[in-house]
Amino acid sequence: LNSMRICGIILLLISLIFTSTQCLAQTTEQKLFESLRTLSSLKANFFQQVVDSKGEVTQEAKGTFELKKPGRFRWHYDEPLSQQIIADGKNLWLFDIELAQATVQPSEQALGSAPIILLTDLKPLSDDFEIREMPASFGLDWVALVPKIQDTEFYRIEIGMDGDIIREMRLHDHFDQKTIIRFSEVTVSANLPDARFNFSIPEGVDVIGSPR
């Protein structure tokens, strides 16, 4: 799995979860608003696929995801490779378990000025995205987010809602690839202590960079 692509997907997901949006008239948009506005923490399992322009699956992965406001998350790939991406509130850690190598950067540096604002401030989604209703399908209500600035990695993000819970995301990139992330066993307002997002460097692991 490409670490930079993984980070791009996670940062986009975190950006959506940590932002708020204005009260919107459309039903699915309102569900998305309520989900993001009231969310303080969650944990879930995920299954991820990358589909190419021919509709063929080129990558698959699965793992667990935990998040807590403000600025903490843990994204753990169990298969096919064991990798962790952890934000502890100050630093962003990328840990490749099989290579026994960890990379760390301060959150502001790793995430950039725009994403870190999304992690710390409430910002309307409509500031950055055109929000479009979609027909319901696969038992989910759908809404599409189209970035107003088109120099982002993904030009369209589709979100499938089951009530007020995000169950699926489809991220379309400029190479005609689609990344699909499906969430299961979602627990909202999970009891997650801050220590859960600390990263302790295992013995024998090489560290690139310096934590704050």
Tab-separated table of C-alpha atoms in Angstrom:
chain	number	residue	atom	x	y	z
A	1	LEU	CA	0.000	0.000	0.000
A	2	ASN	CA	1.275	3.437	-0.922
A	3	SER	CA	1.879	5.372	2.315
A	4	MET	CA	1.306	8.763	0.711
A	5	ARG	CA	-2.003	7.620	-0.764
A	6	ILE	CA	-3.002	6.143	2.586
A	7	CYS	CA	-2.258	9.467	4.267
A	8	GLY	CA	-4.250	11.344	1.647
A	9	ILE	CA	-7.288	9.146	2.216
A	10	ILE	CA	-7.040	9.358	5.991
A	11	LEU	CA	-6.543	13.119	6.030
A	12	LEU	CA	-9.574	13.558	3.819
A	13	LEU	CA	-11.640	11.322	6.072
A	14	ILE	CA	-10.439	13.136	9.185
A	15	SER	CA	-11.130	16.480	7.535
A	16	LEU	CA	-14.731	15.451	6.908
A	17	ILE	CA	-15.243	14.043	10.377
A	18	PHE	CA	-13.694	16.995	12.195
A	19	THR	CA	-15.605	19.642	10.277
A	20	SER	CA	-19.089	20.963	10.714
A	21	THR	CA	-21.409	22.324	8.081
A	22	GLN	CA	-24.256	24.784	7.941
A	23	CYS	CA	-27.824	23.657	8.435
A	24	LEU	CA	-28.940	22.336	5.057
A	25	ALA	CA	-32.410	21.717	3.707
A	26	GLN	CA	-31.752	18.381	2.004
A	27	THR	CA	-32.408	15.308	4.134
A	28	THR	CA	-29.183	13.424	3.490
A	29	GLU	CA	-27.118	16.587	3.847
A	30	GLN	CA	-28.789	17.222	7.207
A	31	LYS	CA	-27.951	13.689	8.346
A	32	LEU	CA	-24.331	14.249	7.388
A	33	PHE	CA	-24.334	17.586	9.202
A	34	GLU	CA	-25.735	16.083	12.395
A	35	SER	CA	-23.282	13.180	12.263
A	36	LEU	CA	-20.249	15.422	11.924
A	37	ARG	CA	-21.461	18.128	14.297
A	38	THR	CA	-22.176	15.858	17.254
A	39	LEU	CA	-19.354	13.364	16.814
A	40	SER	CA	-16.710	13.399	19.546
A	41	SER	CA	-15.214	9.940	19.151
A	42	LEU	CA	-15.751	6.699	17.294
A	43	LYS	CA	-14.243	3.342	16.500
A	44	ALA	CA	-14.970	1.028	13.593
A	45	ASN	CA	-13.665	-1.732	11.394
A	46	PHE	CA	-13.010	-0.907	7.756
A	47	PHE	CA	-12.573	-2.720	4.457
A	48	GLN	CA	-10.830	-0.821	1.656
A	49	GLN	CA	-10.628	-1.469	-2.082
A	50	VAL	CA	-8.959	0.387	-4.938
A	51	VAL	CA	-10.745	-0.075	-8.277
A	52	ASP	CA	-9.099	0.920	-11.573
A	53	SER	CA	-10.654	2.575	-14.627
A	54	LYS	CA	-11.712	-0.859	-15.959
A	55	GLY	CA	-13.593	-1.705	-12.801
A	56	GLU	CA	-11.007	-4.224	-11.634
A	57	VAL	CA	-9.945	-4.392	-7.994
A	58	THR	CA	-6.207	-3.674	-7.743
A	59	GLN	CA	-5.792	-3.443	-3.968
A	60	GLU	CA	-7.642	-4.646	-0.893
A	61	ALA	CA	-6.962	-3.995	2.762
A	62	LYS	CA	-8.763	-4.084	6.078
A	63	GLY	CA	-8.239	-2.968	9.622
A	64	THR	CA	-9.536	-0.801	12.453
A	65	PHE	CA	-10.064	2.922	12.882
A	66	GLU	CA	-10.336	4.982	16.074
A	67	LEU	CA	-10.831	8.728	16.392
A	68	LYS	CA	-11.172	11.252	19.187
A	69	LYS	CA	-11.519	15.015	19.059
A	70	PRO	CA	-9.416	17.032	19.038
A	71	GLY	CA	-6.739	15.791	16.676
A	72	ARG	CA	-6.300	12.164	17.687
A	73	PHE	CA	-6.772	9.114	15.501
A	74	ARG	CA	-5.414	5.620	14.959
A	75	TRP	CA	-5.690	3.923	11.552
A	76	HIS	CA	-4.431	0.328	11.675
A	77	TYR	CA	-4.078	-1.871	8.602
A	78	ASP	CA	-4.172	-5.547	9.593
A	79	GLU	CA	-4.002	-7.034	6.077
A	80	PRO	CA	-2.264	-7.418	3.666
A	81	LEU	CA	0.500	-5.418	5.403
A	82	SER	CA	0.545	-4.375	9.034
A	83	GLN	CA	0.816	-0.587	9.185
A	84	GLN	CA	-0.295	2.043	11.684
A	85	ILE	CA	-0.906	5.752	11.255
A	86	ILE	CA	-1.360	7.511	14.590
A	87	ALA	CA	-2.025	11.137	15.476
A	88	ASP	CA	-1.434	11.779	19.181
A	89	GLY	CA	-2.543	15.411	19.178
A	90	LYS	CA	0.960	16.767	18.536
A	91	ASN	CA	2.657	14.334	16.143
A	92	LEU	CA	1.749	12.133	13.207
A	93	TRP	CA	3.371	8.684	13.304
A	94	LEU	CA	3.627	6.246	10.374
A	95	PHE	CA	4.698	2.829	11.625
A	96	ASP	CA	5.512	-0.023	9.248
A	97	ILE	CA	5.558	-3.041	11.518
A	98	GLU	CA	7.130	-5.442	9.022
A	99	LEU	CA	9.959	-3.031	8.144
A	100	ALA	CA	10.398	-2.109	11.837
A	101	GLN	CA	10.478	1.558	10.845
A	102	ALA	CA	8.574	4.575	12.148
A	103	THR	CA	8.390	8.076	10.669
A	104	VAL	CA	7.265	11.023	12.779
A	105	GLN	CA	6.506	14.666	12.056
A	106	PRO	CA	4.797	17.419	14.022
A	107	SER	CA	1.127	17.481	13.084
A	108	GLU	CA	1.319	20.998	11.657
A	109	GLN	CA	4.152	19.982	9.348
A	110	ALA	CA	2.740	16.601	8.356
A	111	LEU	CA	-0.815	17.753	7.760
A	112	GLY	CA	-0.098	21.188	6.333
A	113	SER	CA	-1.763	24.458	7.264
A	114	ALA	CA	-5.183	23.728	5.729
A	115	PRO	CA	-5.789	20.235	7.184
A	116	ILE	CA	-4.636	21.239	10.659
A	117	ILE	CA	-7.245	23.999	10.660
A	118	LEU	CA	-9.851	21.348	9.937
A	119	LEU	CA	-8.598	19.348	12.909
A	120	THR	CA	-8.821	22.254	15.329
A	121	ASP	CA	-11.656	24.476	14.083
A	122	LEU	CA	-15.239	23.985	13.042
A	123	LYS	CA	-15.499	24.970	9.407
A	124	PRO	CA	-18.496	24.654	7.086
A	125	LEU	CA	-18.125	21.883	4.515
A	126	SER	CA	-19.757	24.237	2.043
A	127	ASP	CA	-16.656	26.461	2.243
A	128	ASP	CA	-14.609	23.816	0.458
A	129	PHE	CA	-17.135	21.540	-1.254
A	130	GLU	CA	-20.125	21.718	-3.537
A	131	ILE	CA	-22.652	19.395	-1.917
A	132	ARG	CA	-24.895	17.320	-4.195
A	133	GLU	CA	-27.704	14.931	-3.350
A	134	MET	CA	-27.573	11.453	-4.924
A	135	PRO	CA	-30.212	8.724	-5.315
A	136	ALA	CA	-30.401	6.169	-2.527
A	137	SER	CA	-28.740	2.842	-3.362
A	138	PHE	CA	-27.531	-0.319	-1.628
A	139	GLY	CA	-29.745	0.550	1.340
A	140	LEU	CA	-27.891	3.831	1.966
A	141	ASP	CA	-28.645	7.509	1.449
A	142	TRP	CA	-25.914	9.213	-0.577
A	143	VAL	CA	-24.422	12.677	-0.874
A	144	ALA	CA	-21.524	13.776	-3.083
A	145	LEU	CA	-18.877	16.339	-2.171
A	146	VAL	CA	-17.050	18.041	-5.055
A	147	PRO	CA	-14.013	20.136	-4.011
A	148	LYS	CA	-14.260	23.750	-5.125
A	149	ILE	CA	-10.484	23.726	-5.632
A	150	GLN	CA	-9.609	20.989	-8.122
A	151	ASP	CA	-5.919	20.552	-7.271
A	152	THR	CA	-6.795	17.991	-4.602
A	153	GLU	CA	-6.023	14.266	-4.955
A	154	PHE	CA	-9.717	13.373	-5.159
A	155	TYR	CA	-12.127	15.267	-7.404
A	156	ARG	CA	-15.316	13.705	-6.000
A	157	ILE	CA	-16.188	12.069	-2.672
A	158	GLU	CA	-19.410	10.100	-2.252
A	159	ILE	CA	-20.663	9.326	1.241
A	160	GLY	CA	-23.249	6.670	2.059
A	161	MET	CA	-25.297	7.244	5.217
A	162	ASP	CA	-27.229	4.678	7.255
A	163	GLY	CA	-29.329	6.981	9.397
A	164	ASP	CA	-26.761	9.342	10.896
A	165	ILE	CA	-23.804	6.923	10.572
A	166	ILE	CA	-21.312	7.040	7.694
A	167	ARG	CA	-21.142	3.487	6.323
A	168	GLU	CA	-19.269	3.909	3.045
A	169	MET	CA	-17.045	6.397	1.228
A	170	ARG	CA	-16.096	6.377	-2.453
A	171	LEU	CA	-13.169	8.586	-3.410
A	172	HIS	CA	-12.610	9.293	-7.110
A	173	ASP	CA	-9.117	10.425	-8.156
A	174	HIS	CA	-7.726	12.022	-11.310
A	175	PHE	CA	-6.355	8.686	-12.588
A	176	ASP	CA	-9.882	7.255	-12.940
A	177	GLN	CA	-9.333	5.136	-9.853
A	178	LYS	CA	-11.887	4.760	-7.091
A	179	THR	CA	-11.067	4.022	-3.470
A	180	ILE	CA	-13.967	2.426	-1.591
A	181	ILE	CA	-13.977	2.320	2.215
A	182	ARG	CA	-16.745	0.423	4.004
A	183	PHE	CA	-17.188	0.746	7.762
A	184	SER	CA	-18.671	-1.907	10.042
A	185	GLU	CA	-19.212	-2.353	13.789
A	186	VAL	CA	-19.253	1.431	14.146
A	187	THR	CA	-19.372	2.683	17.746
A	188	VAL	CA	-20.069	6.406	18.111
A	189	SER	CA	-19.061	8.198	21.334
A	190	ALA	CA	-16.730	5.332	22.142
A	191	ASN	CA	-14.860	5.470	25.449
A	192	LEU	CA	-11.340	6.077	24.154
A	193	PRO	CA	-8.735	7.374	26.642
A	194	ASP	CA	-6.125	9.794	25.322
A	195	ALA	CA	-3.433	7.232	26.111
A	196	ARG	CA	-4.918	5.004	23.419
A	197	PHE	CA	-3.420	7.360	20.833
A	198	ASN	CA	0.089	7.464	22.293
A	199	PHE	CA	2.804	5.768	20.283
A	200	SER	CA	5.500	3.900	22.214
A	201	ILE	CA	8.522	3.096	20.082
A	202	PRO	CA	9.093	-0.664	20.159
A	203	GLU	CA	12.589	-1.945	20.799
A	204	GLY	CA	14.615	-2.329	17.604
A	205	VAL	CA	12.497	0.063	15.552
A	206	ASP	CA	14.291	2.745	13.518
A	207	VAL	CA	12.758	6.204	13.890
A	208	ILE	CA	12.985	8.853	11.178
A	209	GLY	CA	12.288	12.376	12.442
A	210	SER	CA	11.862	13.847	15.909
A	211	PRO	CA	8.595	14.052	17.849
A	212	ARG	CA	7.514	17.255	19.587
